[in-house]
XYZ file of N, CA and C in Angstrom:
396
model
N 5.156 -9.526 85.736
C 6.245 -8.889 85.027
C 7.350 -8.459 85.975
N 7.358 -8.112 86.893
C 7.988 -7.850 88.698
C 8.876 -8.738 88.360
N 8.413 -9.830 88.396
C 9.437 -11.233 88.722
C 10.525 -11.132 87.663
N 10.415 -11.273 86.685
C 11.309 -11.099 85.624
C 12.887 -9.701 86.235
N 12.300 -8.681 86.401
C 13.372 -7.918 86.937
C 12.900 -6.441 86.389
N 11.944 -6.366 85.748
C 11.086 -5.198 85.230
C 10.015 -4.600 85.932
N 10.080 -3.289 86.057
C 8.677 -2.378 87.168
C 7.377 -2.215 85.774
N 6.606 -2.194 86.836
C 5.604 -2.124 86.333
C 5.214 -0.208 85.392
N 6.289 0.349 85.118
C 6.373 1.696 84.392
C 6.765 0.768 83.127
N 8.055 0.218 83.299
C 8.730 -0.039 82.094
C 7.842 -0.855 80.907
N 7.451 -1.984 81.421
C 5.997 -2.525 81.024
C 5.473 -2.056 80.126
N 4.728 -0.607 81.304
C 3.439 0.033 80.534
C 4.218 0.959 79.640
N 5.112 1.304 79.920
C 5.661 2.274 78.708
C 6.477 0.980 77.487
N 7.010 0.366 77.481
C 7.021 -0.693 76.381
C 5.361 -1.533 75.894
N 4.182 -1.282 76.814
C 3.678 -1.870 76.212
C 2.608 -0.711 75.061
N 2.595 0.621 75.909
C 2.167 1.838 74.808
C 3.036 1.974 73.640
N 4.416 1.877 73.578
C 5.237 1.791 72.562
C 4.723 1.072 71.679
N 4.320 -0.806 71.956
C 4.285 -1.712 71.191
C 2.807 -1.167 70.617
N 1.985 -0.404 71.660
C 0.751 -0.648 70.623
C 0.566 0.807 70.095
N 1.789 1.843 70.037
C 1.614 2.866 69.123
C 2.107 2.022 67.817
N 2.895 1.323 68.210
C 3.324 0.710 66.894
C 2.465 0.116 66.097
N 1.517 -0.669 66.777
C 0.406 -1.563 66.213
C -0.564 -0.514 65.759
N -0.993 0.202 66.412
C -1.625 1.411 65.712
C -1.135 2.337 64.519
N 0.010 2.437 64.371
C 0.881 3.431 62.755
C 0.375 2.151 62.079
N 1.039 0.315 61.934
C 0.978 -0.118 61.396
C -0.128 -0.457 60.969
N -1.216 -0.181 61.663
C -3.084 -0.763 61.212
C -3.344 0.441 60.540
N -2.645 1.576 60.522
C -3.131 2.966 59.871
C -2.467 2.747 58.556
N -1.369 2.053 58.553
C -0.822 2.299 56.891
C -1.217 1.178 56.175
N -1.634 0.331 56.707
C -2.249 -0.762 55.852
C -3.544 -0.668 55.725
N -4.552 0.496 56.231
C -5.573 0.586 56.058
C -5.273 2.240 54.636
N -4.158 2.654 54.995
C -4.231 4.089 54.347
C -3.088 3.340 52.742
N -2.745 2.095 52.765
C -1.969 1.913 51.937
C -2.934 0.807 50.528
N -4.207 0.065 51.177
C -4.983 -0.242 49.720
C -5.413 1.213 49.492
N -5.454 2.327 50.221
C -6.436 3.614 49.105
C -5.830 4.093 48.534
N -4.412 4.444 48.931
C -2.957 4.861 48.174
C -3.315 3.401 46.533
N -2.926 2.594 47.160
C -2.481 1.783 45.621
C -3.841 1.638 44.804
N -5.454 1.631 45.465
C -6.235 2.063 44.779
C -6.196 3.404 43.549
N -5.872 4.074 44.269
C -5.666 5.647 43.923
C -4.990 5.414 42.564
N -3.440 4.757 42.867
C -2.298 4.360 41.398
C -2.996 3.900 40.577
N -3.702 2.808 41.125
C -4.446 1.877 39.875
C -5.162 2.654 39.525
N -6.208 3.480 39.690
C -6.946 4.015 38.985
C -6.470 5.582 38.031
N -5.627 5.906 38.819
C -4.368 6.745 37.976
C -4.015 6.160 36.784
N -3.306 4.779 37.032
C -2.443 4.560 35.837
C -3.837 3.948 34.818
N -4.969 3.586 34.992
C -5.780 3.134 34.321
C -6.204 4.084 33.583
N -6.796 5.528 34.040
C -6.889 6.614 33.613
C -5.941 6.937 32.273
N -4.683 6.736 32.803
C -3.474 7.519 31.975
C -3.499 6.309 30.588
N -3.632 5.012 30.688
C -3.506 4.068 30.141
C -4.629 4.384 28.796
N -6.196 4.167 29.354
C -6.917 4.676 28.500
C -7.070 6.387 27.783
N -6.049 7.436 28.546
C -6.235 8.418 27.678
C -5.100 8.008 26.186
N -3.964 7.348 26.503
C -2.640 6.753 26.048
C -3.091 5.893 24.748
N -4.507 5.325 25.011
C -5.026 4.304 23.855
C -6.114 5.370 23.032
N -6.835 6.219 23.240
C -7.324 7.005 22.985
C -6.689 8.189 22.066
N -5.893 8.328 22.741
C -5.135 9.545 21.527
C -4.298 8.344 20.121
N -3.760 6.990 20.700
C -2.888 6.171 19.737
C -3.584 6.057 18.526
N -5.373 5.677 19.265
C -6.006 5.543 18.063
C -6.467 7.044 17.028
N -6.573 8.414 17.854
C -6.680 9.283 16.957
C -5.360 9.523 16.111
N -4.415 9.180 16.640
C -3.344 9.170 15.576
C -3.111 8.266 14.875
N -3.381 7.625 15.013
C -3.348 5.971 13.995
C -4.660 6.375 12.937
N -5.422 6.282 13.317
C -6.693 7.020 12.743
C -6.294 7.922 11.419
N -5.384 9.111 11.802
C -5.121 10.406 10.987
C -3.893 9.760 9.954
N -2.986 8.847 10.414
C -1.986 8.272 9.549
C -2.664 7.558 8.452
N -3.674 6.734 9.182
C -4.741 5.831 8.207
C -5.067 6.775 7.065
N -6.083 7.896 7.447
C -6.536 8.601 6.193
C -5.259 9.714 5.518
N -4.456 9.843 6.293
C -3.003 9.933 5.267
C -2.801 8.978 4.160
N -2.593 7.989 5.005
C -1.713 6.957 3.820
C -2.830 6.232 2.761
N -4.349 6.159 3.280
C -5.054 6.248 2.388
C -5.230 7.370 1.267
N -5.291 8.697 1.634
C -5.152 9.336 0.387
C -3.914 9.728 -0.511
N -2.799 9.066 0.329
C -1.652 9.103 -0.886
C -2.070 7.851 -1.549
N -2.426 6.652 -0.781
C -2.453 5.667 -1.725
C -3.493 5.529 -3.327
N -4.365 6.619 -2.780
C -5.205 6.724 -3.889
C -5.071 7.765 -4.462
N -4.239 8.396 -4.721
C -3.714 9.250 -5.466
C -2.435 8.679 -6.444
N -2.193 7.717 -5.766
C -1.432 7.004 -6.331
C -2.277 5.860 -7.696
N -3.148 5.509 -6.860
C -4.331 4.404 -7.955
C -4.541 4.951 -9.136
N -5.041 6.858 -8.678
C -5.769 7.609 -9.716
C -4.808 8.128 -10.775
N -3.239 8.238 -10.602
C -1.761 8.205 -11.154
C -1.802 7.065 -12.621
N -1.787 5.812 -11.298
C -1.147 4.785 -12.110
C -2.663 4.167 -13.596
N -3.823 4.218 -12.631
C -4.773 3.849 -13.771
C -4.893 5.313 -14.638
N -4.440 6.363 -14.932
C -4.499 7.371 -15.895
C -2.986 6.758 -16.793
N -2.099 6.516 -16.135
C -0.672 5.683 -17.454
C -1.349 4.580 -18.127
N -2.475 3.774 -17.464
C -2.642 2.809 -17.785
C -3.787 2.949 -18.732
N -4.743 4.059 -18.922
C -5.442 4.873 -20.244
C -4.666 5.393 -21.229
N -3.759 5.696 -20.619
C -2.787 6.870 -21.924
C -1.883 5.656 -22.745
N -1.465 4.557 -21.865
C -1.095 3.357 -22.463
C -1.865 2.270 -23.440
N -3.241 2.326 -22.915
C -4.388 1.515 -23.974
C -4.147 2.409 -25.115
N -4.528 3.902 -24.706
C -5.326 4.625 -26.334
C -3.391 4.649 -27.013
N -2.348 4.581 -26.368
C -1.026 4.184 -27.261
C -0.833 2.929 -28.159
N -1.622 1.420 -27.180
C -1.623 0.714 -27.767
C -2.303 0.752 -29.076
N -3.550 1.087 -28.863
C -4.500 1.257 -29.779
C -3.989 2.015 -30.852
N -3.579 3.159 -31.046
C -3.088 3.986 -32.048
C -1.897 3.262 -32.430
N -1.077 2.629 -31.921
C 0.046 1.889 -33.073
C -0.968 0.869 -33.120
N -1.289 -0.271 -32.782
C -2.409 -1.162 -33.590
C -2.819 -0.563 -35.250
N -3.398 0.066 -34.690
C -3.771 1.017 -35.753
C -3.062 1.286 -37.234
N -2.046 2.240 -36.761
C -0.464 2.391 -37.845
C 0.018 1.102 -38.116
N 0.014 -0.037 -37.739
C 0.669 -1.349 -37.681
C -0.141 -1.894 -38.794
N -2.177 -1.901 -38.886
C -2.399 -2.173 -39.841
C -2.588 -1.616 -41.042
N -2.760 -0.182 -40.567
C -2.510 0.848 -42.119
C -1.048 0.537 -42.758
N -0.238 0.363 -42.385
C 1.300 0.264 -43.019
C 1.055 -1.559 -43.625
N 0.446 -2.623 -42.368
C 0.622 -3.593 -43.679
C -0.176 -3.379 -44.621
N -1.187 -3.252 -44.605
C -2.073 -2.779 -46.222
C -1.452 -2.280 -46.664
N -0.514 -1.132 -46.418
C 0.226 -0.386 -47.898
C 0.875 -1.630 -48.443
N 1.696 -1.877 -47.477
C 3.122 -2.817 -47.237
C 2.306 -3.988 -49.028
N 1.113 -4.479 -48.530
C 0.374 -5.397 -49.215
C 0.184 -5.047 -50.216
N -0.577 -3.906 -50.613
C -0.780 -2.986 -51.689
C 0.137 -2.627 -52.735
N 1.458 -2.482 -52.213
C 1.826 -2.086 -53.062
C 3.284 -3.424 -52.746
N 3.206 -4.544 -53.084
C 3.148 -5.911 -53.209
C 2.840 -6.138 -54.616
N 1.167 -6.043 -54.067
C 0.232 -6.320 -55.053
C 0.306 -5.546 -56.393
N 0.597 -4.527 -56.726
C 0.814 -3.142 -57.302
C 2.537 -4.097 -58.014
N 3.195 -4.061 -57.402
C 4.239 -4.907 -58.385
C 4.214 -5.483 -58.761
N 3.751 -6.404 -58.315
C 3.253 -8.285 -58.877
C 2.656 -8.000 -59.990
N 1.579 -7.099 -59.981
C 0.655 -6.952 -61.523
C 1.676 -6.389 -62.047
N 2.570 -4.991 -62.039
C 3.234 -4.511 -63.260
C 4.429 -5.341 -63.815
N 5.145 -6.108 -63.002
C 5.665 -7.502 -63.187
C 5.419 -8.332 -64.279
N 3.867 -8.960 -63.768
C 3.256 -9.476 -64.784
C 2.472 -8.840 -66.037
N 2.360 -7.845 -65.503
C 2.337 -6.762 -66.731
C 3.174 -6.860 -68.189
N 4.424 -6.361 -67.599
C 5.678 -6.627 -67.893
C 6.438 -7.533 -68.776
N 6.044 -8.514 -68.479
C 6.362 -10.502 -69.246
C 5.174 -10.526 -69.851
N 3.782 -10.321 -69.864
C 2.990 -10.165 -70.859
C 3.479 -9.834 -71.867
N 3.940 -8.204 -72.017
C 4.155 -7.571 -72.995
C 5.526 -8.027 -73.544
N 6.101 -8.496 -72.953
C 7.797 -9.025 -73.530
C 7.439 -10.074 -74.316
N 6.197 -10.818 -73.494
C 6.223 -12.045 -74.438
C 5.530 -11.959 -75.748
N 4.503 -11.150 -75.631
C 3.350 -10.494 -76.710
C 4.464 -9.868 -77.471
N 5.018 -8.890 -77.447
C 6.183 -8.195 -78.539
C 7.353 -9.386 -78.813
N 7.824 -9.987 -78.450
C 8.557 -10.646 -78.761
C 7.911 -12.207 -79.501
N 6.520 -12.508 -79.358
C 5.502 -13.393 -80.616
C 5.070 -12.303 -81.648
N 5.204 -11.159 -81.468
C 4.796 -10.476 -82.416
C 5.829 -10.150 -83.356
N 7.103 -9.931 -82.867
C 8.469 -9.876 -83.792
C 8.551 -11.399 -84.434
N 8.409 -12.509 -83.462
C 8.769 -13.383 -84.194
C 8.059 -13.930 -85.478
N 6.851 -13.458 -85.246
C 5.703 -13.432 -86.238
C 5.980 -12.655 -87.399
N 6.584 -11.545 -87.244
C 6.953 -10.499 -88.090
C 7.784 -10.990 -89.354
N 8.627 -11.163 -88.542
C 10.072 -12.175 -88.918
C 9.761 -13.171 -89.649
N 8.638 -13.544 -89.579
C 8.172 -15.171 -90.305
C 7.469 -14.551 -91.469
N 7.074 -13.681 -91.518
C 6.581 -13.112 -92.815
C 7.491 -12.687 -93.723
């Protein structure tokens, strides 16, 4: 190293330099997988508490929106009873009114013919009269 134009101090003090250097750098690459170990298992941590609570809240929305929805079922199939026994009761009135409706049809038709019976019967009986 002499030959070059360098003492043998400068050397050894550039060559302790170079291997403090080599030494920080073997320390942070040995101290830098436990560091990013460390993150990963941090953010893995944080990740699964993050899925853990999503699902207790997803969970609690679930049996929310399930019991509106069935409150809603128990709503709509009670319109849909009060709507049968509606149908049913006009059904009902629909055929009591045609029977009258029929009835009293029927109820004219006979006094009708009632009616021309007797017109025709009194009026063979006048003419009969008349012939005597």
């Amino acid at each position: 190293f002499e030959a070059r134009g360098q003492s043998s101090d400068e050397t050894t003090q550039k060559l302790s330099t170079v291997t403090q250097n080599l030494v920080q750098l073997t320390n942070q690459n040995t101290e830098e997988p436990k560091a990013s170990r460390l993150i990963v298992e941090h953010i893995l941590s944080q990740d699964k508490k993050i899925r853990e609570l999503s699902q207790v809240e997803s969970a609690e929305h679930y049996v929310e929106a399930l019991q509106s929805l069935q409150t809603v079922i128990k709503e709509r199939e009670g319109e849909i009873d009060r709507l049968k026994q509606e149908l049913q009761d006009t059904r009902y009135a629909s055929r009591r009114e045609q029977k009258l409706i029929v009835s009293a049809w029927y109820e004219l038709g006979m006094k009708l013919a009632q009616q021309q019976t007797q017109e025709r019967s009194s009026s063979w009986l006048k003419s009969e009269r008349q012939k005597m």
